[in-house]
N, CA, C and O atoms as a Tripos MOL2 file, in Angstrom:
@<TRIPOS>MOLECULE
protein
  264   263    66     0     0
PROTEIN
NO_CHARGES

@<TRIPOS>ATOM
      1 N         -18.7230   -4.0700   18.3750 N.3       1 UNK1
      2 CA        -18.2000   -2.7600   18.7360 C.3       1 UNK1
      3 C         -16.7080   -2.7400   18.4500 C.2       1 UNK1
      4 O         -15.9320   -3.6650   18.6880 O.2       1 UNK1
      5 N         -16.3520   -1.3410   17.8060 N.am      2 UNK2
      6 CA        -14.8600   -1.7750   17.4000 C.3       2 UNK2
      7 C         -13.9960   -1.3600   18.5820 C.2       2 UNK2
      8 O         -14.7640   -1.1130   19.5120 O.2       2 UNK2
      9 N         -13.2620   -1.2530   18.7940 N.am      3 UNK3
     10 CA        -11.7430   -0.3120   19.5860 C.3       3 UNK3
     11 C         -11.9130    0.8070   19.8260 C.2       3 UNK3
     12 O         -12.8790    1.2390   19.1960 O.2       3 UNK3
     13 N         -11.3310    1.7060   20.5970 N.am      4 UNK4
     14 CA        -11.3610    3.1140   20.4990 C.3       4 UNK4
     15 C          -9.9260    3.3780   19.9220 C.2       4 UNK4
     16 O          -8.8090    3.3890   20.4380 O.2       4 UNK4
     17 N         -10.3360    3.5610   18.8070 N.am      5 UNK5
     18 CA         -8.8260    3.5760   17.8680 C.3       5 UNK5
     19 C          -8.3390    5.5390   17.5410 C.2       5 UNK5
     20 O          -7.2580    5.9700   17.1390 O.2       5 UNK5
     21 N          -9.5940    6.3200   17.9010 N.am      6 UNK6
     22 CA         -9.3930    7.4940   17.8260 C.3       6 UNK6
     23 C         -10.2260    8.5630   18.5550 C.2       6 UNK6
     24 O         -10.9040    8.0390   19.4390 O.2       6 UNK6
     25 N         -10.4190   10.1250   18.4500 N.am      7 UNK7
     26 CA        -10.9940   10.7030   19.2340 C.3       7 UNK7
     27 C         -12.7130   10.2620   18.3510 C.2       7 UNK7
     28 O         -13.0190    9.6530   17.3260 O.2       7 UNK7
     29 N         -13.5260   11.0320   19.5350 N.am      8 UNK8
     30 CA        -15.0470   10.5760   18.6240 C.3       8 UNK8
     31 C         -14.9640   10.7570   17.6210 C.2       8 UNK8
     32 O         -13.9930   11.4760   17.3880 O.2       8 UNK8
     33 N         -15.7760   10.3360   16.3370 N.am      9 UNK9
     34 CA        -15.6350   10.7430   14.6700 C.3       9 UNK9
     35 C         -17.0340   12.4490   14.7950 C.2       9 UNK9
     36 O         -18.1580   12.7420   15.2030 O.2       9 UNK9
     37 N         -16.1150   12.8880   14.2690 N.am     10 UNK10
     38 CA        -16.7370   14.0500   13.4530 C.3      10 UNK10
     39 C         -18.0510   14.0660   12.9500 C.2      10 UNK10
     40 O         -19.0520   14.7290   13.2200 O.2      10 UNK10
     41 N         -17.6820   12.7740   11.8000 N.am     11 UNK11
     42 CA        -18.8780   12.5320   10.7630 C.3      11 UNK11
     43 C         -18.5460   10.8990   10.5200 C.2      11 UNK11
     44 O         -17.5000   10.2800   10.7120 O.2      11 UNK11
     45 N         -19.7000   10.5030   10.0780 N.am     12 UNK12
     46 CA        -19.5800    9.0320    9.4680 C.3      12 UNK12
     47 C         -20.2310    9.0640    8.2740 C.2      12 UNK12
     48 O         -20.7910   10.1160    7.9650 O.2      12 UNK12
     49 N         -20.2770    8.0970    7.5110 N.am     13 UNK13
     50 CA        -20.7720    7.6010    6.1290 C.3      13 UNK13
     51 C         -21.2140    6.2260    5.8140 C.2      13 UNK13
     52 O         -20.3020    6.2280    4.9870 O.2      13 UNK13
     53 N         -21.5920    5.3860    5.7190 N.am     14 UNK14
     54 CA        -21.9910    4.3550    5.0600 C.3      14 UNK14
     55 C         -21.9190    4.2950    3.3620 C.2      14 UNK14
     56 O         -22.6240    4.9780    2.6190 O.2      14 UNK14
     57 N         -20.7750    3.1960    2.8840 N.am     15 UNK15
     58 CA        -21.0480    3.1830    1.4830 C.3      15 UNK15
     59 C         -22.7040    3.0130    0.7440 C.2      15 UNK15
     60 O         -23.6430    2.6560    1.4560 O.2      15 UNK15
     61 N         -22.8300    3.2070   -0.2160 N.am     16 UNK16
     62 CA        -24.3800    2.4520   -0.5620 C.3      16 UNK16
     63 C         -24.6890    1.6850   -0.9510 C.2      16 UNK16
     64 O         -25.8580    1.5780   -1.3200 O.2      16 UNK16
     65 N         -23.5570    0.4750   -1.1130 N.am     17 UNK17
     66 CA        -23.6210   -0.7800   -1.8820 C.3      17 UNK17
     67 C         -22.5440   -1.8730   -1.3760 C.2      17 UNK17
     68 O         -22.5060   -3.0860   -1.5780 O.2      17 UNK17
     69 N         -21.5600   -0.9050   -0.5450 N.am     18 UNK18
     70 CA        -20.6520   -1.8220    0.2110 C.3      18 UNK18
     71 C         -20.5930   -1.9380    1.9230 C.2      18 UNK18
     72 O         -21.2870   -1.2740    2.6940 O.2      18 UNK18
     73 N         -19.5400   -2.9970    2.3110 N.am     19 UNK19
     74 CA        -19.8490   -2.8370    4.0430 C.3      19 UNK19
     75 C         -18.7110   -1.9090    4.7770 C.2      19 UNK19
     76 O         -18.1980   -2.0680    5.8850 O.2      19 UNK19
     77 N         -18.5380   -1.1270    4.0250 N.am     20 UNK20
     78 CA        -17.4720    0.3850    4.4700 C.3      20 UNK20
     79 C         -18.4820    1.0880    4.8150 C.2      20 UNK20
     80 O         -19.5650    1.4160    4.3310 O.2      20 UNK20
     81 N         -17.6630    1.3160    6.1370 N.am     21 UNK21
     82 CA        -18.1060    2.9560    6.5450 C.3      21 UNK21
     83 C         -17.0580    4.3800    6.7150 C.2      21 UNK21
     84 O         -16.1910    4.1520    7.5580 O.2      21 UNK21
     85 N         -17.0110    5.0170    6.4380 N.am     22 UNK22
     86 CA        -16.0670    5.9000    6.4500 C.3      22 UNK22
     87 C         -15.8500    6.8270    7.4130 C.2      22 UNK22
     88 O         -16.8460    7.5500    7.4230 O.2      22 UNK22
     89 N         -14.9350    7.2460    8.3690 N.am     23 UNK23
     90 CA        -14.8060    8.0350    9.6770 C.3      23 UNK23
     91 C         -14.2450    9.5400    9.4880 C.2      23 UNK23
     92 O         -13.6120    9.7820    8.4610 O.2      23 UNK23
     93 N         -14.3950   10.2650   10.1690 N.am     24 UNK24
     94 CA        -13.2920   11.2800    9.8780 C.3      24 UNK24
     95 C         -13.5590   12.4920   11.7500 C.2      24 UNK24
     96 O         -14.4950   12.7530   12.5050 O.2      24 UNK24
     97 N         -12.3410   12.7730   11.6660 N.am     25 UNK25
     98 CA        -12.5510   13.4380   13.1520 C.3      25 UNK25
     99 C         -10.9620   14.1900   12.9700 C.2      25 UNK25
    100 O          -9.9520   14.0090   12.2900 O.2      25 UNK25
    101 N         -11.4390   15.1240   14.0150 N.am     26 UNK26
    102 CA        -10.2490   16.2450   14.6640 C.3      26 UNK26
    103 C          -8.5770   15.3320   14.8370 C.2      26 UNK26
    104 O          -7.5690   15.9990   15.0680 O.2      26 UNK26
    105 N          -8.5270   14.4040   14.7490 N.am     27 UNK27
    106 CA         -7.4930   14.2290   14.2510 C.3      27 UNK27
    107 C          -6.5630   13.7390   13.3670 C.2      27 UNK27
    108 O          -5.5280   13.0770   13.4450 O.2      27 UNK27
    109 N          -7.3540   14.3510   12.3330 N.am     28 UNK28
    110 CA         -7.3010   14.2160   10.9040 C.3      28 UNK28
    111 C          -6.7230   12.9250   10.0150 C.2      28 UNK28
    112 O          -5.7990   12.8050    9.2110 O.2      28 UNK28
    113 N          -7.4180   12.3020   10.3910 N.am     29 UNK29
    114 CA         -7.4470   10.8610    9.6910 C.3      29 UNK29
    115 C          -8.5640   10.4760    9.2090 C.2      29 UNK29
    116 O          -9.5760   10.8000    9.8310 O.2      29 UNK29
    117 N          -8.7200    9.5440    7.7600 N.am     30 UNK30
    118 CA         -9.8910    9.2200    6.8810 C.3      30 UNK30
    119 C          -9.7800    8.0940    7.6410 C.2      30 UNK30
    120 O          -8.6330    7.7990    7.9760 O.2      30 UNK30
    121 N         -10.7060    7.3600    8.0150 N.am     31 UNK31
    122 CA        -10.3620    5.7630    8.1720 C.3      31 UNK31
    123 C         -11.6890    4.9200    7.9380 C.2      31 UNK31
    124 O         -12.7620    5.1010    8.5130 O.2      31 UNK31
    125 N         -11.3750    3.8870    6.9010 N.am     32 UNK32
    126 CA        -12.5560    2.7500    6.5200 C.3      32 UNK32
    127 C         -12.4920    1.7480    7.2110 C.2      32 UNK32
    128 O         -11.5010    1.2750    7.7680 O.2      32 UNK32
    129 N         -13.6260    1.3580    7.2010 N.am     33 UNK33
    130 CA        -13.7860    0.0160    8.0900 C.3      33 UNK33
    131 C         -14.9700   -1.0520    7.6670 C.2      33 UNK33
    132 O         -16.0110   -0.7790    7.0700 O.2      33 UNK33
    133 N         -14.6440   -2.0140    8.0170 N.am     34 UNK34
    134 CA        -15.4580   -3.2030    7.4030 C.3      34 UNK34
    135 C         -16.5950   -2.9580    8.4500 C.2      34 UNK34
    136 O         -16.0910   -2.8680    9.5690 O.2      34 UNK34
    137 N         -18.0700   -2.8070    8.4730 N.am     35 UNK35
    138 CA        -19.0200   -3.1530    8.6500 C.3      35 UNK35
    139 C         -19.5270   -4.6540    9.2210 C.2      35 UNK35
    140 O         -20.3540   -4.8560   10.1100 O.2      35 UNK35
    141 N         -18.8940   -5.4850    8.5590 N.am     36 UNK36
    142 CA        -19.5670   -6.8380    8.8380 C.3      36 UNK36
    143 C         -18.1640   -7.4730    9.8990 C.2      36 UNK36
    144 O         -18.4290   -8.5790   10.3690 O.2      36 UNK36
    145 N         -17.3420   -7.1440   10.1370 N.am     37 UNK37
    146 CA        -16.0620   -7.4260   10.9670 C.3      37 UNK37
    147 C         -15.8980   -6.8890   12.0010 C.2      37 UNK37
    148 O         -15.9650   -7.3830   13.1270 O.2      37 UNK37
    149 N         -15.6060   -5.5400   11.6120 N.am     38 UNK38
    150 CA        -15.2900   -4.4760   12.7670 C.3      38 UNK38
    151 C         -13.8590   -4.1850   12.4070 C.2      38 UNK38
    152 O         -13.1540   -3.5520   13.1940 O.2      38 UNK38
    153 N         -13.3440   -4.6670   11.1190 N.am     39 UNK39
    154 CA        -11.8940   -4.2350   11.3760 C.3      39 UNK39
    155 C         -11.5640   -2.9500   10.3940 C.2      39 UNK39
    156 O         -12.2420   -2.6820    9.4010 O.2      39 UNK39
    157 N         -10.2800   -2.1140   10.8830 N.am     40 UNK40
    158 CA        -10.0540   -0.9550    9.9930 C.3      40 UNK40
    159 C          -9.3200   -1.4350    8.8350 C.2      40 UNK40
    160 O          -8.2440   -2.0030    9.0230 O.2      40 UNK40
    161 N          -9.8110   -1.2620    7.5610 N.am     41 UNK41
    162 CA         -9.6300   -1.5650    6.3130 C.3      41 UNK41
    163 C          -8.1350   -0.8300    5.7020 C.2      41 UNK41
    164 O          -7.2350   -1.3700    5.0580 O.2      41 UNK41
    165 N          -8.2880    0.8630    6.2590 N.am     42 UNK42
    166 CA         -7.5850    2.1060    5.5660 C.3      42 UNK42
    167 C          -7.3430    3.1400    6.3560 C.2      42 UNK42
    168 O          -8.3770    3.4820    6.9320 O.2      42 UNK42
    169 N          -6.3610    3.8300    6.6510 N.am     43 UNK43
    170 CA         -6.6230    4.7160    7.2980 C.3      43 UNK43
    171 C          -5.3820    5.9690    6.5530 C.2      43 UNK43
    172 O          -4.1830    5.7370    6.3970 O.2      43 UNK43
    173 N          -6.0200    7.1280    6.2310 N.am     44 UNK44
    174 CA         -5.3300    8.1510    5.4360 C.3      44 UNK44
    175 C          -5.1380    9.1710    6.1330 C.2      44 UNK44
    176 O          -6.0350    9.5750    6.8730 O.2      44 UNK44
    177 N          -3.9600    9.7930    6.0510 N.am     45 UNK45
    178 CA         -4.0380   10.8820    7.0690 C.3      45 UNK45
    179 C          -3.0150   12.4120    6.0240 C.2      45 UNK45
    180 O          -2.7500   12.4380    4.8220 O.2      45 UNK45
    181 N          -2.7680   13.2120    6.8520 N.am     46 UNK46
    182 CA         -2.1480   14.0840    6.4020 C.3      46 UNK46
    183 C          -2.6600   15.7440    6.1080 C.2      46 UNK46
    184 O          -2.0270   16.7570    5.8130 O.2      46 UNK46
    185 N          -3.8570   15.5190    6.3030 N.am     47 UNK47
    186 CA         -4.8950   16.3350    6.0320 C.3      47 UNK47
    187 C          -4.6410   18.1150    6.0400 C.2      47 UNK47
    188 O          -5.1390   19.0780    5.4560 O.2      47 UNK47
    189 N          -3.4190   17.8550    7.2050 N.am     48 UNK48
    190 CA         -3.4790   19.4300    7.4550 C.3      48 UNK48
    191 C          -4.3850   20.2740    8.3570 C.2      48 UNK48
    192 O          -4.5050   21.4970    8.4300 O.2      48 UNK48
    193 N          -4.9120   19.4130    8.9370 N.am     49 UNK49
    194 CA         -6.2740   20.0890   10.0710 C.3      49 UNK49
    195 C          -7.5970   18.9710   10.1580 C.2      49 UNK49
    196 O          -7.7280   18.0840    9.3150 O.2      49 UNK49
    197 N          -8.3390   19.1180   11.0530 N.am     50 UNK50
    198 CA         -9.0470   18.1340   11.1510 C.3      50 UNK50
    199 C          -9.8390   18.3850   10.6160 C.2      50 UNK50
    200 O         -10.1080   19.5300   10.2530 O.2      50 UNK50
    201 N         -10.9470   16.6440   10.2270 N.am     51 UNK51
    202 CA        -11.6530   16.7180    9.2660 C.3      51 UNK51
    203 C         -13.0480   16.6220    9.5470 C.2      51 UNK51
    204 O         -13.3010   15.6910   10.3120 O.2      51 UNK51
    205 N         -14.3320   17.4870    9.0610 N.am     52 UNK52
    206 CA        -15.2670   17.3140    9.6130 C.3      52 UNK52
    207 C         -16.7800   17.2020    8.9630 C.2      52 UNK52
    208 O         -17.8800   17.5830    9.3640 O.2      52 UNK52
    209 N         -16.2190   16.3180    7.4550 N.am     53 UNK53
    210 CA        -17.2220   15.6600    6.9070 C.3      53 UNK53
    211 C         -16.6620   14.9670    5.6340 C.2      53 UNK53
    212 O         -15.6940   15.3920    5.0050 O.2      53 UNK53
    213 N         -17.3980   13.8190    5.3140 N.am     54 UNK54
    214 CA        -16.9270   12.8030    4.5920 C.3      54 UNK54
    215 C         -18.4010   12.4520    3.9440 C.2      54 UNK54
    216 O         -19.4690   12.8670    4.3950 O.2      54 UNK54
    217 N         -18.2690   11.7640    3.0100 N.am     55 UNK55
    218 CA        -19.4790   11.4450    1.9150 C.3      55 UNK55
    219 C         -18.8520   10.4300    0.6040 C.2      55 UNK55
    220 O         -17.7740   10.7810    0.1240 O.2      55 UNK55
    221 N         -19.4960    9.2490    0.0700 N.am     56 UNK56
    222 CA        -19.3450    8.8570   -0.2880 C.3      56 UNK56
    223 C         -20.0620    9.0760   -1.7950 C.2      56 UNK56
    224 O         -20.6720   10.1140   -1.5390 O.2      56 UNK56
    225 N         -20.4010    8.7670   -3.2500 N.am     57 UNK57
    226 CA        -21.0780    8.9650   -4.0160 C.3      57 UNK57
    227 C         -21.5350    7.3690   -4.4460 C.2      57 UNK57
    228 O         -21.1000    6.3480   -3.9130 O.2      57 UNK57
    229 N         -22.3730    7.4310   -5.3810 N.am     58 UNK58
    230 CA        -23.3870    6.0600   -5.3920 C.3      58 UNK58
    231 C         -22.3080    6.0230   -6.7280 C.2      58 UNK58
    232 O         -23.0840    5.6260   -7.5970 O.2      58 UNK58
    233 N         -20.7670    6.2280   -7.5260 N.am     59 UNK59
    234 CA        -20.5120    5.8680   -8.1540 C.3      59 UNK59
    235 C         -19.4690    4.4610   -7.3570 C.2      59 UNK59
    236 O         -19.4570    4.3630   -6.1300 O.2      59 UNK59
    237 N         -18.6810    3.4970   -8.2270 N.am     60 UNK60
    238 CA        -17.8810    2.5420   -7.5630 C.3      60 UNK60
    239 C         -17.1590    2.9780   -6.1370 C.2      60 UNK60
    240 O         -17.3320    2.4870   -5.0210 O.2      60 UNK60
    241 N         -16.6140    3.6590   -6.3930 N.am     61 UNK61
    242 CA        -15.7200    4.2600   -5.0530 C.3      61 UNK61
    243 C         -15.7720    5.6510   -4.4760 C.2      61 UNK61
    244 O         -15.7340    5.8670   -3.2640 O.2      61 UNK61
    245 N         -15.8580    6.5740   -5.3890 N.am     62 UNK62
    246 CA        -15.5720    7.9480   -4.7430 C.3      62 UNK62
    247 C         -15.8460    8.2620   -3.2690 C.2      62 UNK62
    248 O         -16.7010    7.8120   -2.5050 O.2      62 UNK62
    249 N         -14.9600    9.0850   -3.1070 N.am     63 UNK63
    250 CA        -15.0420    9.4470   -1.3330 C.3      63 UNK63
    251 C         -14.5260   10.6950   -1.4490 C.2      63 UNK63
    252 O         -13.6550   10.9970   -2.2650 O.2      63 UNK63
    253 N         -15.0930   11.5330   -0.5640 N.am     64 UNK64
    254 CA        -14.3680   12.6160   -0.2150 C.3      64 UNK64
    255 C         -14.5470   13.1030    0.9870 C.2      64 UNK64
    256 O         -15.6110   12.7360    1.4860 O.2      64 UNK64
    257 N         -13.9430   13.7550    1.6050 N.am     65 UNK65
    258 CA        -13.8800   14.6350    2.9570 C.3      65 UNK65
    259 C         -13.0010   15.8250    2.9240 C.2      65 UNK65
    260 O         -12.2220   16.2670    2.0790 O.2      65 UNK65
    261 N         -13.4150   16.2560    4.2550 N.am     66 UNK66
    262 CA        -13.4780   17.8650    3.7740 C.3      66 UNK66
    263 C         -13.6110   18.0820    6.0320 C.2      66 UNK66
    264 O         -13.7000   19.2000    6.5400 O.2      66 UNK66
@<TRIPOS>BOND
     1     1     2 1
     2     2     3 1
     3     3     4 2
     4     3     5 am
     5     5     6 1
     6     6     7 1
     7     7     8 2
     8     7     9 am
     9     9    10 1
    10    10    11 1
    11    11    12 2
    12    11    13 am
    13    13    14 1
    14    14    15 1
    15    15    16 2
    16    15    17 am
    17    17    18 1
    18    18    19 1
    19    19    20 2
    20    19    21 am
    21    21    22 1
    22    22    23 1
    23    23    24 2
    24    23    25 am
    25    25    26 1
    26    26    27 1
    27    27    28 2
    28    27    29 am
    29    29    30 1
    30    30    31 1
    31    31    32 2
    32    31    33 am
    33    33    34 1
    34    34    35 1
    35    35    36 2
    36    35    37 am
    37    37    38 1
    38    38    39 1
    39    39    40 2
    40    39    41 am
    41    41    42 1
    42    42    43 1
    43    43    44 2
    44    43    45 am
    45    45    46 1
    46    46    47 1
    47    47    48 2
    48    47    49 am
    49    49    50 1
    50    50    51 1
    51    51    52 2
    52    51    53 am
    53    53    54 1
    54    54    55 1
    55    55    56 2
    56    55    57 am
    57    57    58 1
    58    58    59 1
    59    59    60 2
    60    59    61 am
    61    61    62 1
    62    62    63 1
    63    63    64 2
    64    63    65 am
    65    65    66 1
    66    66    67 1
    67    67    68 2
    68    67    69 am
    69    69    70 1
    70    70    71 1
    71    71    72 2
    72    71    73 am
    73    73    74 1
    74    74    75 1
    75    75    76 2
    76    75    77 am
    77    77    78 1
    78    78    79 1
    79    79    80 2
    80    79    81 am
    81    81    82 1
    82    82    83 1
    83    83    84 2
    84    83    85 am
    85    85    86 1
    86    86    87 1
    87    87    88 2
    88    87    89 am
    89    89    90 1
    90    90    91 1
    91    91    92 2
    92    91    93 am
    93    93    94 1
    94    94    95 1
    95    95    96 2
    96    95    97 am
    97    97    98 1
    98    98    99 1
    99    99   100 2
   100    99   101 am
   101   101   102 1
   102   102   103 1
   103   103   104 2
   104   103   105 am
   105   105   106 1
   106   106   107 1
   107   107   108 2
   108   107   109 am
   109   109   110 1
   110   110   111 1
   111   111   112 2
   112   111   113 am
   113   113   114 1
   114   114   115 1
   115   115   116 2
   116   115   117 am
   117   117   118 1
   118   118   119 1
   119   119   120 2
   120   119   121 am
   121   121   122 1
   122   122   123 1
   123   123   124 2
   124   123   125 am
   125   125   126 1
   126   126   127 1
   127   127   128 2
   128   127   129 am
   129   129   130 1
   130   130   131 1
   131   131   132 2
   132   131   133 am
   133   133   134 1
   134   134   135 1
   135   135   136 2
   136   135   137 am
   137   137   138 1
   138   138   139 1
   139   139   140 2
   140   139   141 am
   141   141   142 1
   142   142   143 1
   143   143   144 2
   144   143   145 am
   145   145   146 1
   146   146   147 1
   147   147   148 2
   148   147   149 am
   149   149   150 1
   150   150   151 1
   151   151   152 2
   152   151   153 am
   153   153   154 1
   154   154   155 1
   155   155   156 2
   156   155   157 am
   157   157   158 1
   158   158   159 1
   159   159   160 2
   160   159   161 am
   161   161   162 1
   162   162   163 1
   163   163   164 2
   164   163   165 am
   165   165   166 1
   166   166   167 1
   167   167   168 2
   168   167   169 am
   169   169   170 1
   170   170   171 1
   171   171   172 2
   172   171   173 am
   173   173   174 1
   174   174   175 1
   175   175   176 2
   176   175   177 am
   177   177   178 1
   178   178   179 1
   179   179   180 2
   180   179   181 am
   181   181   182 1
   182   182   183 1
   183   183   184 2
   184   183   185 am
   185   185   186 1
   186   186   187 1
   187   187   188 2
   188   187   189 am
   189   189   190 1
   190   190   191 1
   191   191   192 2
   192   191   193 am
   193   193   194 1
   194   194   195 1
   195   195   196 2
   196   195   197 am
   197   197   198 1
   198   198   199 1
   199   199   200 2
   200   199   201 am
   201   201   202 1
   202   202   203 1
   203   203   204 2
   204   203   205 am
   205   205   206 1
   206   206   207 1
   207   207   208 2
   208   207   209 am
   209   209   210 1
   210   210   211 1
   211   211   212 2
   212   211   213 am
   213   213   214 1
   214   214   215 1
   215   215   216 2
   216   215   217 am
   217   217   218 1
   218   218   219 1
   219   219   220 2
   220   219   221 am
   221   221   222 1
   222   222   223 1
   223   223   224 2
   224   223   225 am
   225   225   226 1
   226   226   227 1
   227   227   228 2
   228   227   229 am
   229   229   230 1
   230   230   231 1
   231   231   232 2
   232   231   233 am
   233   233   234 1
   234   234   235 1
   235   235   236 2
   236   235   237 am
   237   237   238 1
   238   238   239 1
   239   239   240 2
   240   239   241 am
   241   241   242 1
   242   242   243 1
   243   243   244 2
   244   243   245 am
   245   245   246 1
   246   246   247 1
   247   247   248 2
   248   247   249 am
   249   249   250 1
   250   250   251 1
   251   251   252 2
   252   251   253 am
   253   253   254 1
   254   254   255 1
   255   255   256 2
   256   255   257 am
   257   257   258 1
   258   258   259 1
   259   259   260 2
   260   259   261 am
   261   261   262 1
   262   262   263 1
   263   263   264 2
@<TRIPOS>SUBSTRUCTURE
     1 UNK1         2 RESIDUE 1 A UNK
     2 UNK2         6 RESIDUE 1 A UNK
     3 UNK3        10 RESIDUE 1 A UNK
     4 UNK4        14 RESIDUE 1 A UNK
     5 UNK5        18 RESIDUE 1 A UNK
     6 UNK6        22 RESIDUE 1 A UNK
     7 UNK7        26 RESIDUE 1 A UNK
     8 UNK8        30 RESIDUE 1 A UNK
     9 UNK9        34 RESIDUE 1 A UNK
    10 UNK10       38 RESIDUE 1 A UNK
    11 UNK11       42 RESIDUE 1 A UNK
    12 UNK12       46 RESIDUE 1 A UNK
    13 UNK13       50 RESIDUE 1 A UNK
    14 UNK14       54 RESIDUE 1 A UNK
    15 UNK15       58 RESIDUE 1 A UNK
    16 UNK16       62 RESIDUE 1 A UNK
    17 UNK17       66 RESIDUE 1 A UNK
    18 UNK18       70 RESIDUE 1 A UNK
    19 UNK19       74 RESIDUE 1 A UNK
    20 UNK20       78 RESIDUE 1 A UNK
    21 UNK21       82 RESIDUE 1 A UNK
    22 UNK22       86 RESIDUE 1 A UNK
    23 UNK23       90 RESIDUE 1 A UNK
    24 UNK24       94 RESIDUE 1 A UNK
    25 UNK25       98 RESIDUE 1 A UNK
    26 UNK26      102 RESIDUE 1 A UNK
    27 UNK27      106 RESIDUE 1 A UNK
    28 UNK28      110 RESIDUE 1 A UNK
    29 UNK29      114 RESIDUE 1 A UNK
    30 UNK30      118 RESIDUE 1 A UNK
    31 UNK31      122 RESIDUE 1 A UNK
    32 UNK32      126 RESIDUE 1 A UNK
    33 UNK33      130 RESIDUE 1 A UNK
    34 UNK34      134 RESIDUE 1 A UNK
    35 UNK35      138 RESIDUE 1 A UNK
    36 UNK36      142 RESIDUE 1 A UNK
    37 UNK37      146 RESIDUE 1 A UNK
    38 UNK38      150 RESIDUE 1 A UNK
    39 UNK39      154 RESIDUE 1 A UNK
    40 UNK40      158 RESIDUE 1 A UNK
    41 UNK41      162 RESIDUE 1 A UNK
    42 UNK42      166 RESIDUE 1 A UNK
    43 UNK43      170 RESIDUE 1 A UNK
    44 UNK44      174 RESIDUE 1 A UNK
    45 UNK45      178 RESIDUE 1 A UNK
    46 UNK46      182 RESIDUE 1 A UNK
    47 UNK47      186 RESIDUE 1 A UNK
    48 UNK48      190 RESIDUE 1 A UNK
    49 UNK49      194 RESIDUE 1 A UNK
    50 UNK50      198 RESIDUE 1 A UNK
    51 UNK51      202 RESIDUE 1 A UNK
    52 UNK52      206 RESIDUE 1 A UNK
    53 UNK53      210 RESIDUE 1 A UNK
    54 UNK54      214 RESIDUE 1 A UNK
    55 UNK55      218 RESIDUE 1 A UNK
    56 UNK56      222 RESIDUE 1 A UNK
    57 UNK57      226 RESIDUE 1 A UNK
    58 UNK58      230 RESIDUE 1 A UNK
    59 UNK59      234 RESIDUE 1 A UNK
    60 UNK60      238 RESIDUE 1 A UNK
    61 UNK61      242 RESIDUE 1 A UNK
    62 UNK62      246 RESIDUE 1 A UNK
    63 UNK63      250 RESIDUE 1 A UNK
    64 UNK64      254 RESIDUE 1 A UNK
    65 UNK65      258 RESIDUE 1 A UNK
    66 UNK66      262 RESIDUE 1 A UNK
């Protein structure tokens, strides 16, 4: 179980080939995290309003949220 590092997430994601999962919530921060650790990898912010969905694509990396 990780930390409570933010408010509940919005939305989550699971990569489809990696151990990222991707967060996103009302206070507008992207944040990745290792799966097999528990630790936060990334965390992006700036958004301009909070965020309340995220998705990954089955290419190498892409991510987006919204």
């Amino acid at each position: 179980v990780w930390a409570v590092v933010q408010e509940q997430p919005q939305a989550i994601a699971f990569h489809p080939s990696t151990d990222l999962l991707a967060t996103v919530g009302r206070d507008e921060y992207l944040r990745l995290w290792d799966t097999r650790t528990g630790a936060l990898r990334l965390r992006l912010g700036g958004a301009g309003g909070y965020l309340f969905a995220v998705a990954f694509a089955r290419s190498p990396f892409p991510l987006a949220a919204a």
